[in-house]
PDB file of C-alpha atoms in Angstrom:
ATOM      1  CA  MET E   1     125.647  13.301   5.338  1.00  0.00           C
ATOM      2  CA  GLY E   2     129.094  14.262   4.444  1.00  0.00           C
ATOM      3  CA  SER E   3     130.022  17.469   3.152  1.00  0.00           C
ATOM      4  CA  LEU E   4     129.988  18.904  -0.145  1.00  0.00           C
ATOM      5  CA  SER E   5     133.168  19.087  -2.178  1.00  0.00           C
ATOM      6  CA  ASP E   6     135.229  22.229  -2.284  1.00  0.00           C
ATOM      7  CA  ASN E   7     133.335  23.988  -5.485  1.00  0.00           C
ATOM      8  CA  GLY E   8     130.908  25.411  -2.952  1.00  0.00           C
ATOM      9  CA  GLY E   9     128.557  22.693  -2.754  1.00  0.00           C
ATOM     10  CA  ASN E  10     127.783  22.665  -6.518  1.00  0.00           C
ATOM     11  CA  TRP E  11     127.359  19.044  -8.274  1.00  0.00           C
ATOM     12  CA  PRO E  12     130.890  18.107  -9.867  1.00  0.00           C
ATOM     13  CA  PRO E  13     131.864  19.485 -13.675  1.00  0.00           C
ATOM     14  CA  ASP E  14     132.035  16.126 -14.788  1.00  0.00           C
ATOM     15  CA  GLY E  15     128.034  15.002 -14.046  1.00  0.00           C
ATOM     16  CA  GLY E  16     129.162  12.639 -10.731  1.00  0.00           C
ATOM     17  CA  SER E  17     127.468  13.068  -7.530  1.00  0.00           C
ATOM     18  CA  PRO E  18     129.060  14.822  -4.694  1.00  0.00           C
ATOM     19  CA  ASP E  19     131.321  13.046  -2.159  1.00  0.00           C
ATOM     20  CA  GLY E  20     131.655  10.269  -4.188  1.00  0.00           C
ATOM     21  CA  LEU E  21     127.984   8.761  -3.863  1.00  0.00           C
ATOM     22  CA  PRO E  22     127.014   6.545  -6.342  1.00  0.00           C
ATOM     23  CA  ASP E  23     124.339   7.691  -9.042  1.00  0.00           C
ATOM     24  CA  LEU E  24     120.346   6.913  -8.492  1.00  0.00           C
ATOM     25  CA  PRO E  25     119.295   3.978 -11.089  1.00  0.00           C
ATOM     26  CA  GLU E  26     118.106   5.058 -14.492  1.00  0.00           C
ATOM     27  CA  GLU E  27     114.892   3.076 -14.083  1.00  0.00           C
ATOM     28  CA  TRP E  28     113.873   5.353 -11.631  1.00  0.00           C
ATOM     29  CA  GLY E  29     113.733   8.250 -14.064  1.00  0.00           C
ATOM     30  CA  VAL E  30     113.673  11.854 -12.933  1.00  0.00           C
ATOM     31  CA  ILE E  31     113.268  12.505  -9.632  1.00  0.00           C
ATOM     32  CA  VAL E  32     111.850  15.754  -8.378  1.00  0.00           C
ATOM     33  CA  ILE E  33     111.913  17.048  -4.811  1.00  0.00           C
ATOM     34  CA  PRO E  34     109.180  19.852  -4.476  1.00  0.00           C
ATOM     35  CA  ASP E  35     109.631  22.850  -2.245  1.00  0.00           C
ATOM     36  CA  ASP E  36     107.090  21.751   0.245  1.00  0.00           C
ATOM     37  CA  LEU E  37     107.624  18.346   1.651  1.00  0.00           C
ATOM     38  CA  SER E  38     103.856  18.404   2.551  1.00  0.00           C
ATOM     39  CA  GLU E  39     102.865  17.532  -0.998  1.00  0.00           C
ATOM     40  CA  LEU E  40     104.282  14.123  -0.624  1.00  0.00           C
ATOM     41  CA  SER E  41     101.858  13.120   2.268  1.00  0.00           C
ATOM     42  CA  ASP E  42      99.731  10.892  -0.207  1.00  0.00           C
ATOM     43  CA  GLU E  43     102.677   8.930  -1.485  1.00  0.00           C
ATOM     44  CA  VAL E  44     104.244   8.252   2.442  1.00  0.00           C
ATOM     45  CA  THR E  45     100.661   7.009   3.769  1.00  0.00           C
ATOM     46  CA  ALA E  46     100.539   4.332   0.512  1.00  0.00           C
ATOM     47  CA  VAL E  47     104.279   3.661   1.486  1.00  0.00           C
ATOM     48  CA  ARG E  48     103.220   3.127   5.045  1.00  0.00           C
ATOM     49  CA  ASP E  49     100.099   0.955   4.660  1.00  0.00           C
ATOM     50  CA  GLU E  50     101.918  -1.313   2.231  1.00  0.00           C
ATOM     51  CA  LEU E  51     104.638  -1.602   4.772  1.00  0.00           C
ATOM     52  CA  ARG E  52     102.156  -2.434   7.568  1.00  0.00           C
ATOM     53  CA  ARG E  53     100.306  -5.242   5.630  1.00  0.00           C
ATOM     54  CA  SER E  54     103.645  -6.921   4.763  1.00  0.00           C
ATOM     55  CA  GLN E  55     104.832  -7.303   8.119  1.00  0.00           C
ATOM     56  CA  ARG E  56     101.326  -8.156   9.609  1.00  0.00           C
ATOM     57  CA  GLN E  57     100.913 -10.862   6.887  1.00  0.00           C
ATOM     58  CA  SER E  58     102.379 -14.319   8.354  1.00  0.00           C
ATOM     59  CA  ARG E  59     104.126 -17.172   5.930  1.00  0.00           C
ATOM     60  CA  TRP E  60     100.580 -18.913   6.076  1.00  0.00           C
ATOM     61  CA  GLN E  61      98.591 -15.705   5.027  1.00  0.00           C
ATOM     62  CA  ARG E  62     101.240 -15.024   1.940  1.00  0.00           C
ATOM     63  CA  PHE E  63     100.455 -18.431   1.501  1.00  0.00           C
ATOM     64  CA  ALA E  64      96.953 -18.391   1.149  1.00  0.00           C
ATOM     65  CA  GLU E  65      96.895 -15.158  -0.911  1.00  0.00           C
ATOM     66  CA  ARG E  66      98.160 -16.844  -3.734  1.00  0.00           C
ATOM     67  CA  PRO E  67      96.400 -17.224  -7.209  1.00  0.00           C
ATOM     68  CA  GLY E  68      96.116 -20.924  -7.181  1.00  0.00           C
ATOM     69  CA  MET E  69      95.055 -21.000  -3.159  1.00  0.00           C
ATOM     70  CA  ARG E  70      92.272 -18.297  -4.224  1.00  0.00           C
ATOM     71  CA  THR E  71      90.790 -20.646  -6.697  1.00  0.00           C
ATOM     72  CA  LEU E  72      90.745 -23.620  -4.279  1.00  0.00           C
ATOM     73  CA  ARG E  73      88.956 -21.180  -1.728  1.00  0.00           C
ATOM     74  CA  ARG E  74      86.274 -19.642  -4.449  1.00  0.00           C
ATOM     75  CA  ALA E  75      85.602 -23.211  -5.556  1.00  0.00           C
ATOM     76  CA  GLY E  76      85.305 -25.028  -2.186  1.00  0.00           C
ATOM     77  CA  ALA E  77      82.892 -21.774  -1.080  1.00  0.00           C
ATOM     78  CA  ALA E  78      80.782 -22.854  -3.985  1.00  0.00           C
ATOM     79  CA  SER E  79      80.811 -26.744  -3.334  1.00  0.00           C
ATOM     80  CA  LEU E  80      79.603 -25.603   0.468  1.00  0.00           C
ATOM     81  CA  ARG E  81      76.827 -23.500  -0.365  1.00  0.00           C
ATOM     82  CA  ALA E  82      74.480 -25.896  -1.852  1.00  0.00           C
ATOM     83  CA  PRO E  83      74.251 -28.318   1.301  1.00  0.00           C
ATOM     84  CA  VAL E  84      74.110 -25.323   3.927  1.00  0.00           C
ATOM     85  CA  LEU E  85      71.240 -24.147   1.567  1.00  0.00           C
ATOM     86  CA  ILE E  86      69.784 -27.528   1.875  1.00  0.00           C
ATOM     87  CA  ILE E  87      70.761 -28.087   5.864  1.00  0.00           C
ATOM     88  CA  SER E  88      69.104 -24.451   6.451  1.00  0.00           C
ATOM     89  CA  MET E  89      65.430 -25.780   4.736  1.00  0.00           C
ATOM     90  CA  ALA E  90      65.213 -28.453   6.916  1.00  0.00           C
ATOM     91  CA  VAL E  91      66.106 -26.965   9.919  1.00  0.00           C
ATOM     92  CA  LEU E  92      62.968 -24.513   9.121  1.00  0.00           C
ATOM     93  CA  VAL E  93      60.669 -27.050   7.838  1.00  0.00           C
ATOM     94  CA  THR E  94      61.184 -29.129  11.241  1.00  0.00           C
ATOM     95  CA  VAL E  95      60.872 -25.790  13.457  1.00  0.00           C
ATOM     96  CA  ALA E  96      57.710 -24.794  11.121  1.00  0.00           C
ATOM     97  CA  SER E  97      56.101 -28.628  12.076  1.00  0.00           C
ATOM     98  CA  LEU E  98      56.889 -28.356  15.609  1.00  0.00           C
ATOM     99  CA  PHE E  99      54.806 -24.895  16.072  1.00  0.00           C
ATOM    100  CA  ALA E 100      52.131 -26.453  14.053  1.00  0.00           C
ATOM    101  CA  SER E 101      51.692 -29.701  16.235  1.00  0.00           C
ATOM    102  CA  ALA E 102      52.034 -27.356  19.220  1.00  0.00           C
ATOM    103  CA  TRP E 103      49.843 -24.575  18.137  1.00  0.00           C
ATOM    104  CA  PRO E 104      45.802 -25.436  19.405  1.00  0.00           C
ATOM    105  CA  GLY E 105      43.432 -26.023  17.216  1.00  0.00           C
ATOM    106  CA  PRO E 106      40.100 -24.569  16.743  1.00  0.00           C
ATOM    107  CA  ALA E 107      37.893 -25.947  19.156  1.00  0.00           C
ATOM    108  CA  ARG E 108      35.928 -29.175  18.929  1.00  0.00           C
ATOM    109  CA  SER E 109      31.985 -29.377  19.151  1.00  0.00           C
ATOM    110  CA  PRO E 110      30.692 -31.677  21.252  1.00  0.00           C
ATOM    111  CA  ALA E 111      29.592 -34.938  19.770  1.00  0.00           C
ATOM    112  CA  THR E 112      25.811 -35.069  18.850  1.00  0.00           C
ATOM    113  CA  GLN E 113      23.894 -37.374  21.678  1.00  0.00           C
ATOM    114  CA  ARG E 114      22.311 -40.206  19.571  1.00  0.00           C
ATOM    115  CA  THR E 115      18.714 -40.310  19.497  1.00  0.00           C
ATOM    116  CA  ALA E 116      15.702 -42.104  17.694  1.00  0.00           C
ATOM    117  CA  THR E 117      16.223 -38.885  15.000  1.00  0.00           C
ATOM    118  CA  THR E 118      19.849 -39.123  14.521  1.00  0.00           C
ATOM    119  CA  THR E 119      22.366 -41.298  13.493  1.00  0.00           C
ATOM    120  CA  ASP E 120      26.005 -41.373  12.941  1.00  0.00           C
ATOM    121  CA  ASP E 121      27.408 -38.865  10.549  1.00  0.00           C
ATOM    122  CA  ARG E 122      29.462 -41.840   8.924  1.00  0.00           C
ATOM    123  CA  GLY E 123      26.262 -44.183   9.175  1.00  0.00           C
ATOM    124  CA  ASP E 124      28.312 -46.640  10.551  1.00  0.00           C
ATOM    125  CA  THR E 125      26.482 -46.945  13.893  1.00  0.00           C
ATOM    126  CA  LEU E 126      22.821 -48.088  14.296  1.00  0.00           C
ATOM    127  CA  PRO E 127      20.464 -45.608  15.783  1.00  0.00           C
ATOM    128  CA  ALA E 128      18.828 -46.149  19.041  1.00  0.00           C
ATOM    129  CA  LEU E 129      15.304 -46.479  17.903  1.00  0.00           C
ATOM    130  CA  GLU E 130      12.024 -47.876  19.654  1.00  0.00           C
ATOM    131  CA  LEU E 131      10.254 -50.215  17.324  1.00  0.00           C
ATOM    132  CA  ILE E 132       6.882 -51.586  17.841  1.00  0.00           C
ATOM    133  CA  GLY E 133       6.857 -55.504  18.781  1.00  0.00           C
ATOM    134  CA  ALA E 134       4.031 -57.912  17.946  1.00  0.00           C
ATOM    135  CA  ASP E 135       2.488 -57.499  21.223  1.00  0.00           C
ATOM    136  CA  GLY E 136       2.281 -53.837  20.598  1.00  0.00           C
ATOM    137  CA  ARG E 137       5.008 -52.830  23.284  1.00  0.00           C
ATOM    138  CA  THR E 138       8.136 -50.636  22.698  1.00  0.00           C
ATOM    139  CA  VAL E 139      11.380 -52.638  21.572  1.00  0.00           C
ATOM    140  CA  PRO E 140      14.967 -50.990  21.773  1.00  0.00           C
ATOM    141  CA  LEU E 141      16.335 -51.705  18.744  1.00  0.00           C
ATOM    142  CA  ARG E 142      20.021 -52.004  19.848  1.00  0.00           C
ATOM    143  CA  GLY E 143      18.482 -54.462  22.505  1.00  0.00           C
ATOM    144  CA  GLN E 144      18.734 -57.433  20.171  1.00  0.00           C
ATOM    145  CA  LEU E 145      22.513 -56.933  19.314  1.00  0.00           C
ATOM    146  CA  PRO E 146      24.422 -58.518  17.406  1.00  0.00           C
ATOM    147  CA  ALA E 147      21.297 -59.052  14.748  1.00  0.00           C
ATOM    148  CA  VAL E 148      20.610 -59.121  11.085  1.00  0.00           C
ATOM    149  CA  VAL E 149      18.361 -56.384  10.507  1.00  0.00           C
ATOM    150  CA  LEU E 150      16.354 -56.747   7.237  1.00  0.00           C
ATOM    151  CA  LEU E 151      14.116 -54.179   5.981  1.00  0.00           C
ATOM    152  CA  THR E 152      11.032 -56.240   4.411  1.00  0.00           C
ATOM    153  CA  ASP E 153       8.719 -53.312   3.389  1.00  0.00           C
ATOM    154  CA  GLY E 154       6.486 -54.771   0.221  1.00  0.00           C
ATOM    155  CA  CYS E 155       8.772 -57.521  -0.345  1.00  0.00           C
ATOM    156  CA  GLU E 156       8.147 -61.174  -0.746  1.00  0.00           C
ATOM    157  CA  CYS E 157      10.909 -62.293   1.596  1.00  0.00           C
ATOM    158  CA  ASP E 158      10.005 -65.352   3.401  1.00  0.00           C
ATOM    159  CA  ARG E 159      12.788 -67.513   1.526  1.00  0.00           C
ATOM    160  CA  LEU E 160      15.537 -64.579   2.722  1.00  0.00           C
ATOM    161  CA  VAL E 161      14.346 -64.653   5.959  1.00  0.00           C
ATOM    162  CA  ALA E 162      14.485 -68.209   6.654  1.00  0.00           C
ATOM    163  CA  ASP E 163      17.548 -68.485   4.721  1.00  0.00           C
ATOM    164  CA  THR E 164      18.884 -65.787   6.949  1.00  0.00           C
ATOM    165  CA  ALA E 165      17.923 -67.467  10.187  1.00  0.00           C
ATOM    166  CA  ALA E 166      19.514 -70.640   9.028  1.00  0.00           C
ATOM    167  CA  ALA E 167      22.796 -69.243   8.404  1.00  0.00           C
ATOM    168  CA  VAL E 168      23.222 -67.199  11.507  1.00  0.00           C
ATOM    169  CA  LYS E 169      25.159 -68.542  14.529  1.00  0.00           C
ATOM    170  CA  PRO E 170      22.075 -69.081  17.887  1.00  0.00           C
ATOM    171  CA  GLU E 171      23.266 -65.693  19.336  1.00  0.00           C
ATOM    172  CA  ILE E 172      23.013 -63.654  16.330  1.00  0.00           C
ATOM    173  CA  ALA E 173      19.310 -62.493  15.777  1.00  0.00           C
ATOM    174  CA  VAL E 174      17.278 -62.186  12.703  1.00  0.00           C
ATOM    175  CA  VAL E 175      15.214 -59.037  12.961  1.00  0.00           C
ATOM    176  CA  THR E 176      12.598 -58.076  10.270  1.00  0.00           C
ATOM    177  CA  VAL E 177      11.521 -54.464  10.030  1.00  0.00           C
ATOM    178  CA  VAL E 178       8.578 -52.612   8.228  1.00  0.00           C
ATOM    179  CA  SER E 179       7.706 -49.232   8.159  1.00  0.00           C
ATOM    180  CA  GLY E 180       4.544 -47.381   8.886  1.00  0.00           C
ATOM    181  CA  ALA E 181       1.537 -48.069  11.206  1.00  0.00           C
ATOM    182  CA  ALA E 182      -0.185 -51.692  10.644  1.00  0.00           C
ATOM    183  CA  PRO E 183      -3.702 -51.124   9.050  1.00  0.00           C
ATOM    184  CA  GLY E 184      -6.618 -50.064  11.095  1.00  0.00           C
ATOM    185  CA  GLN E 185      -4.047 -49.767  13.782  1.00  0.00           C
ATOM    186  CA  THR E 186      -1.769 -46.565  14.994  1.00  0.00           C
ATOM    187  CA  GLY E 187       1.745 -48.108  15.825  1.00  0.00           C
ATOM    188  CA  GLY E 188      -0.041 -51.705  16.248  1.00  0.00           C
ATOM    189  CA  ALA E 189       1.446 -55.170  16.025  1.00  0.00           C
ATOM    190  CA  PRO E 190       3.499 -56.287  12.699  1.00  0.00           C
ATOM    191  CA  PRO E 191       2.879 -58.968  10.374  1.00  0.00           C
ATOM    192  CA  THR E 192       3.801 -62.728  11.578  1.00  0.00           C
ATOM    193  CA  GLY E 193       7.495 -63.660  11.429  1.00  0.00           C
ATOM    194  CA  ALA E 194       8.371 -64.791  14.613  1.00  0.00           C
ATOM    195  CA  THR E 195       8.336 -68.658  13.936  1.00  0.00           C
ATOM    196  CA  PRO E 196      11.143 -70.266  15.714  1.00  0.00           C
ATOM    197  CA  GLN E 197      13.709 -71.509  13.271  1.00  0.00           C
ATOM    198  CA  PRO E 198      15.095 -75.506  12.919  1.00  0.00           C
ATOM    199  CA  GLN E 199      18.467 -73.784  14.349  1.00  0.00           C
ATOM    200  CA  GLY E 200      16.723 -72.197  17.342  1.00  0.00           C
ATOM    201  CA  THR E 201      17.363 -68.731  15.826  1.00  0.00           C
ATOM    202  CA  ALA E 202      14.093 -67.020  16.321  1.00  0.00           C
ATOM    203  CA  VAL E 203      12.948 -63.983  13.935  1.00  0.00           C
ATOM    204  CA  ARG E 204      11.963 -61.300  15.585  1.00  0.00           C
ATOM    205  CA  ALA E 205       9.406 -58.996  13.763  1.00  0.00           C
ATOM    206  CA  LEU E 206       9.127 -55.108  14.670  1.00  0.00           C
ATOM    207  CA  ARG E 207       7.261 -52.313  13.042  1.00  0.00           C
ATOM    208  CA  ASP E 208       8.719 -48.927  12.349  1.00  0.00           C
ATOM    209  CA  PRO E 209       5.972 -46.820  12.765  1.00  0.00           C
ATOM    210  CA  THR E 210       7.595 -43.343  11.088  1.00  0.00           C
ATOM    211  CA  GLY E 211       9.978 -45.142   8.820  1.00  0.00           C
ATOM    212  CA  GLU E 212      13.463 -43.015  10.817  1.00  0.00           C
ATOM    213  CA  LEU E 213      15.058 -46.554  10.044  1.00  0.00           C
ATOM    214  CA  ARG E 214      15.005 -46.595   6.217  1.00  0.00           C
ATOM    215  CA  ALA E 215      14.996 -43.012   6.044  1.00  0.00           C
ATOM    216  CA  GLY E 216      18.303 -42.925   7.993  1.00  0.00           C
ATOM    217  CA  PHE E 217      20.420 -44.833   5.901  1.00  0.00           C
ATOM    218  CA  GLU E 218      18.628 -43.571   2.591  1.00  0.00           C
ATOM    219  CA  PHE E 219      17.438 -46.996   1.403  1.00  0.00           C
ATOM    220  CA  GLY E 220      14.846 -45.421  -0.463  1.00  0.00           C
ATOM    221  CA  PRO E 221      11.030 -46.600  -1.045  1.00  0.00           C
ATOM    222  CA  PRO E 222      10.540 -49.938  -1.293  1.00  0.00           C
ATOM    223  CA  ASP E 223      10.776 -51.922  -4.552  1.00  0.00           C
ATOM    224  CA  GLY E 224      10.040 -55.326  -4.177  1.00  0.00           C
ATOM    225  CA  THR E 225      13.457 -56.382  -2.232  1.00  0.00           C
ATOM    226  CA  ALA E 226      14.986 -55.986   1.192  1.00  0.00           C
ATOM    227  CA  ALA E 227      17.483 -53.811   2.791  1.00  0.00           C
ATOM    228  CA  ALA E 228      19.926 -55.352   4.979  1.00  0.00           C
ATOM    229  CA  LEU E 229      21.931 -54.428   8.126  1.00  0.00           C
ATOM    230  CA  LEU E 230      24.581 -56.486   9.557  1.00  0.00           C
ATOM    231  CA  VAL E 231      25.221 -55.010  12.951  1.00  0.00           C
ATOM    232  CA  ASN E 232      27.722 -56.331  15.605  1.00  0.00           C
ATOM    233  CA  ARG E 233      27.566 -56.246  19.342  1.00  0.00           C
ATOM    234  CA  GLY E 234      28.873 -52.941  19.443  1.00  0.00           C
ATOM    235  CA  GLY E 235      26.146 -51.423  17.521  1.00  0.00           C
ATOM    236  CA  GLU E 236      28.851 -51.136  14.189  1.00  0.00           C
ATOM    237  CA  ILE E 237      27.261 -51.547  11.114  1.00  0.00           C
ATOM    238  CA  VAL E 238      29.735 -54.375   9.458  1.00  0.00           C
ATOM    239  CA  ARG E 239      27.794 -54.370   5.966  1.00  0.00           C
ATOM    240  CA  LYS E 240      24.802 -52.432   4.605  1.00  0.00           C
ATOM    241  CA  VAL E 241      22.953 -53.834   1.573  1.00  0.00           C
ATOM    242  CA  PRO E 242      20.783 -51.550  -0.090  1.00  0.00           C
ATOM    243  CA  ARG E 243      18.526 -54.163  -1.975  1.00  0.00           C
ATOM    244  CA  THR E 244      18.773 -58.029  -1.542  1.00  0.00           C
ATOM    245  CA  VAL E 245      17.042 -60.906  -2.501  1.00  0.00           C
ATOM    246  CA  SER E 246      19.207 -64.061  -1.261  1.00  0.00           C
ATOM    247  CA  ILE E 247      21.220 -65.129   1.464  1.00  0.00           C
ATOM    248  CA  GLU E 248      24.221 -64.919  -0.548  1.00  0.00           C
ATOM    249  CA  ASP E 249      24.600 -61.551  -0.642  1.00  0.00           C
ATOM    250  CA  LEU E 250      25.102 -61.277   2.954  1.00  0.00           C
ATOM    251  CA  ARG E 251      26.569 -64.889   3.789  1.00  0.00           C
ATOM    252  CA  PRO E 252      30.259 -63.421   3.285  1.00  0.00           C
ATOM    253  CA  ASP E 253      29.577 -61.131   6.462  1.00  0.00           C
ATOM    254  CA  LEU E 254      27.919 -63.205   8.879  1.00  0.00           C
ATOM    255  CA  ALA E 255      31.090 -64.595  10.220  1.00  0.00           C
ATOM    256  CA  ARG E 256      31.964 -60.631  11.598  1.00  0.00           C
ATOM    257  CA  LEU E 257      29.010 -60.123  13.599  1.00  0.00           C
TER     258      LEU E 257
END
């Protein structure tokens, strides 16, 4: 700095600055210089931080900090929030599905072997019953397939039996079944009915001594009508008719045997 004027280092009497320096701007106000410069440490730190930020900002950053650009950034973030949330939920659902499909389920109990006293839970399979034939010998019911099985307890069903034998194909058996033992017999022969039909289809008359077939399919007690089971070659029940007296109830499904 230059030396002070010849008046002993004091300010000139006319109010000007020493050594011809210009006056400070009026908008700065009154400037007080403290005796201890450490009191200005906070101001110095703030000025340095501001200078450091301004030096680090590039031209693109300064452009991005404009109010209009900040508004666009907020609008863009809001518009992307919903799609991101939807995609995240879809990923979570997919991962959960993969874990659920790969997770081992409870052990299944082995299927119950069908016997004369058990039937399929769904009731769509003919049980492996052994019935009594006209000669008193046991006859496997499933050995007669495919077949139309008519439960004729207490039914005057001669017309139904004859019409059924006439309607079926030659390879389809017609089996009549009555429940209980014959009068005066223990599991004796069933009533007549094994008369050959004109088309060559014979009616096989069998007796169910214990009534398991009727009870297994929950046909109820005899009421003067017949119950019918249409069974294909694999033993599956194609049609179950709890009450019938006419071949017309069975005719639509005979072709499925």
